[in-house]
PDB file of C-alpha atoms in Angstrom:
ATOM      1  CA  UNK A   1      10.326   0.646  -1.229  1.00  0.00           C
ATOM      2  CA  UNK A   2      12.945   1.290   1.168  1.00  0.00           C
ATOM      3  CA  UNK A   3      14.448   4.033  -1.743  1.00  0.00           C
ATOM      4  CA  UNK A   4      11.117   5.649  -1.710  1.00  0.00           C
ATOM      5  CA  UNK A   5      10.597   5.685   2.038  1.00  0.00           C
ATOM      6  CA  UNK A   6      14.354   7.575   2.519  1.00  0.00           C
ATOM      7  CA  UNK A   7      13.621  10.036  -0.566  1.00  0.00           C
ATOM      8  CA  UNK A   8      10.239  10.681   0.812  1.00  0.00           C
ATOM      9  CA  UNK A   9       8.947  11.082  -2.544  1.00  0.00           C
ATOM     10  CA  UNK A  10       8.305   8.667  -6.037  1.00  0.00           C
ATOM     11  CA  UNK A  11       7.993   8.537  -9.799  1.00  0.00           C
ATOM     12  CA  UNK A  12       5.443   6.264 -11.754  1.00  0.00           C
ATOM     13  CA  UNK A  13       5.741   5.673 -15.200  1.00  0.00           C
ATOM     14  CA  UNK A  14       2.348   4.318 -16.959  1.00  0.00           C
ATOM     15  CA  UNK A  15       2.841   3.931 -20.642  1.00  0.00           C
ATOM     16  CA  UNK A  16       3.208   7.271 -21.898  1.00  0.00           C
ATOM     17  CA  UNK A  17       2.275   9.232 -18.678  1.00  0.00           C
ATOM     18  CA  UNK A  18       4.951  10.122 -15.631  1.00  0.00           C
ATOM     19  CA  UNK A  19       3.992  11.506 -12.533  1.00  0.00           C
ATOM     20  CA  UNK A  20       5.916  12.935  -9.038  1.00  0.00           C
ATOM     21  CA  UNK A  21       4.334  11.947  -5.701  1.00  0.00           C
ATOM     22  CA  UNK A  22       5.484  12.647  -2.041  1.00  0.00           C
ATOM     23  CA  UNK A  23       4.845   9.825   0.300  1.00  0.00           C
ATOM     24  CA  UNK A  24       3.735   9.176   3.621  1.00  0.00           C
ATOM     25  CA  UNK A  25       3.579   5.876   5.249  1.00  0.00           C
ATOM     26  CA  UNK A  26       0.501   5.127   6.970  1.00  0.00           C
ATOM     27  CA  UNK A  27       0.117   4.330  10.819  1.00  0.00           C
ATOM     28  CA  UNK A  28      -1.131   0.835  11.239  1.00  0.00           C
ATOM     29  CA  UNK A  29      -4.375   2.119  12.470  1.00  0.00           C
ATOM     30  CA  UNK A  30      -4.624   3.831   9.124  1.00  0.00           C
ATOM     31  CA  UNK A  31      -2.951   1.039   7.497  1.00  0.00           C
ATOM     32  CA  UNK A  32      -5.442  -1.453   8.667  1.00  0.00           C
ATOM     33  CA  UNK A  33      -8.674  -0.867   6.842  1.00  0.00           C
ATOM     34  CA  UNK A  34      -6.521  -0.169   3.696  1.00  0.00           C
ATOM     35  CA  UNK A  35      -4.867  -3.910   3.727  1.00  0.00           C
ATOM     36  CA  UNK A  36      -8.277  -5.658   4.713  1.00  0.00           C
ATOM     37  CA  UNK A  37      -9.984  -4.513   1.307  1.00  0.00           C
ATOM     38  CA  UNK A  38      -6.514  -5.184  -0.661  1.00  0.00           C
ATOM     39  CA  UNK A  39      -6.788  -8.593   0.657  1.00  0.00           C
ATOM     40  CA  UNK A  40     -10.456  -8.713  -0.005  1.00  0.00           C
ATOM     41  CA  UNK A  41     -10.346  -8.054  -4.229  1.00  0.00           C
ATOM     42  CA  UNK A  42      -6.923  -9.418  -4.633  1.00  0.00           C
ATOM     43  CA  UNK A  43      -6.115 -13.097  -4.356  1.00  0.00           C
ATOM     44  CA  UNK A  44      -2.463 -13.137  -5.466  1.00  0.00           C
ATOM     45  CA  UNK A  45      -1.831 -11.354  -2.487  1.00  0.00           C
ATOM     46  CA  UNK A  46      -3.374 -13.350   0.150  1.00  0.00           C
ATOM     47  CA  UNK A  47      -0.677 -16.042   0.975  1.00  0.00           C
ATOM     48  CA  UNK A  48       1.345 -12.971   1.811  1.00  0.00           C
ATOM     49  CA  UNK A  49      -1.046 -12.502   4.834  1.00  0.00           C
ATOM     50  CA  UNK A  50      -1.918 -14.398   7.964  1.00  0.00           C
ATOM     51  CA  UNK A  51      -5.345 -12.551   8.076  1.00  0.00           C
ATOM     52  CA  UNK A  52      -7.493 -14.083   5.597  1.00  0.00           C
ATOM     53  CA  UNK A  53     -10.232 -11.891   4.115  1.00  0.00           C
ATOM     54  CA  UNK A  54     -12.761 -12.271   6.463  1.00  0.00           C
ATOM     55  CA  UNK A  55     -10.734 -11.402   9.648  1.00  0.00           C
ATOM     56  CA  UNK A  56     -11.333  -8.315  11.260  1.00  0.00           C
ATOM     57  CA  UNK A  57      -9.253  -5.320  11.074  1.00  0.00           C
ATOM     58  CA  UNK A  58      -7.575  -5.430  14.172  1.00  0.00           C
ATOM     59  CA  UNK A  59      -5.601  -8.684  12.699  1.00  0.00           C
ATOM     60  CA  UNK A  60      -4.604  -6.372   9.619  1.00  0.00           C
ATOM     61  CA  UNK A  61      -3.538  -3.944  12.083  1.00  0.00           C
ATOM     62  CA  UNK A  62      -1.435  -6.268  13.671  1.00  0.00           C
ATOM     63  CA  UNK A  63       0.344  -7.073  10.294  1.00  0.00           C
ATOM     64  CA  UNK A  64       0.754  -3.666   9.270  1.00  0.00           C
ATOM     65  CA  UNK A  65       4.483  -3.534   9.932  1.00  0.00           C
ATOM     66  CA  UNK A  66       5.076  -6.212   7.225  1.00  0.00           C
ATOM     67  CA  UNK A  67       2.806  -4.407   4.773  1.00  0.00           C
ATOM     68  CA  UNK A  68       3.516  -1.046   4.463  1.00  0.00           C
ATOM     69  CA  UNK A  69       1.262   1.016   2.952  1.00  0.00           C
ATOM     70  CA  UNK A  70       1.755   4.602   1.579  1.00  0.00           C
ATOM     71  CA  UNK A  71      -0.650   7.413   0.577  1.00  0.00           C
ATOM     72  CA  UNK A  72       0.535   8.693  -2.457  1.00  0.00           C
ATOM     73  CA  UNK A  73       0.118  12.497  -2.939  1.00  0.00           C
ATOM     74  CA  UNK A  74       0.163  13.932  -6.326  1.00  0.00           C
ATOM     75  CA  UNK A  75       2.090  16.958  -6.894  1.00  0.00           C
ATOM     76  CA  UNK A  76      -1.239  18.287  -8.727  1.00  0.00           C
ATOM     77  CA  UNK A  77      -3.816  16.388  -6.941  1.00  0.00           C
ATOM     78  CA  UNK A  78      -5.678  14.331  -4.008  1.00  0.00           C
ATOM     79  CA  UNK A  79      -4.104  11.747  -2.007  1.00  0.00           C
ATOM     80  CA  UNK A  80      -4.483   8.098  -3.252  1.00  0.00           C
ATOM     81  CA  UNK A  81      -3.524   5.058  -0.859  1.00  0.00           C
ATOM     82  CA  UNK A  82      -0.905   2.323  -2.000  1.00  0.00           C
ATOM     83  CA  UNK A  83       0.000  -1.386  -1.133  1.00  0.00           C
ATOM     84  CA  UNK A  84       3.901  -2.040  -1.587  1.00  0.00           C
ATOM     85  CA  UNK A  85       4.953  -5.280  -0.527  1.00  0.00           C
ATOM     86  CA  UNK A  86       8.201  -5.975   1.347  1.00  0.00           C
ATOM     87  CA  UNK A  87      10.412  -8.385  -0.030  1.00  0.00           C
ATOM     88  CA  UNK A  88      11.617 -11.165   2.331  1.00  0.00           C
TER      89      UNK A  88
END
């Protein structure tokens, strides 16, 4: 994560298929609503968090600087959203 936030750009490999992205890290306030529904359909995540998924999205807010998350833009495409983790 911290490779892809300096280069300011990634490459994902899916079975066959590779694809370039540039990256932009999301303000909190944009962050926010992102994490709450990443919390809310994935429960491997959740112990990660100190919002659980029925908090509101101020408290994701608040944890957004532990949880970065990126919007993915495809050199050929829309944007997409991503969760990365940070590792402790």
């Amino acid at each position: 994560m911290l490779n892809a936030r300096a280069a300011g750009k990634v490459i994902l490999r899916r079975r066959f298929t590779t694809r370039a992205y540039t990256i932009r890290e999301l303000a909190p306030m944009e962050a926010g609503p992102v994490l709450k529904r990443y919390v809310g359909f994935s429960a491997p995540a959740r112990p990660y968090f100190q919002a659980t998924r029925d908090s509101p999205v101020e408290d994701f807010i608040a944890e957004a600087g532990r949880h970065p998350v990126f919007e993915l833009t495809p050199l050929d495409g829309d944007p997409v959203s991503v969760v990365c983790r940070v590792p402790k």
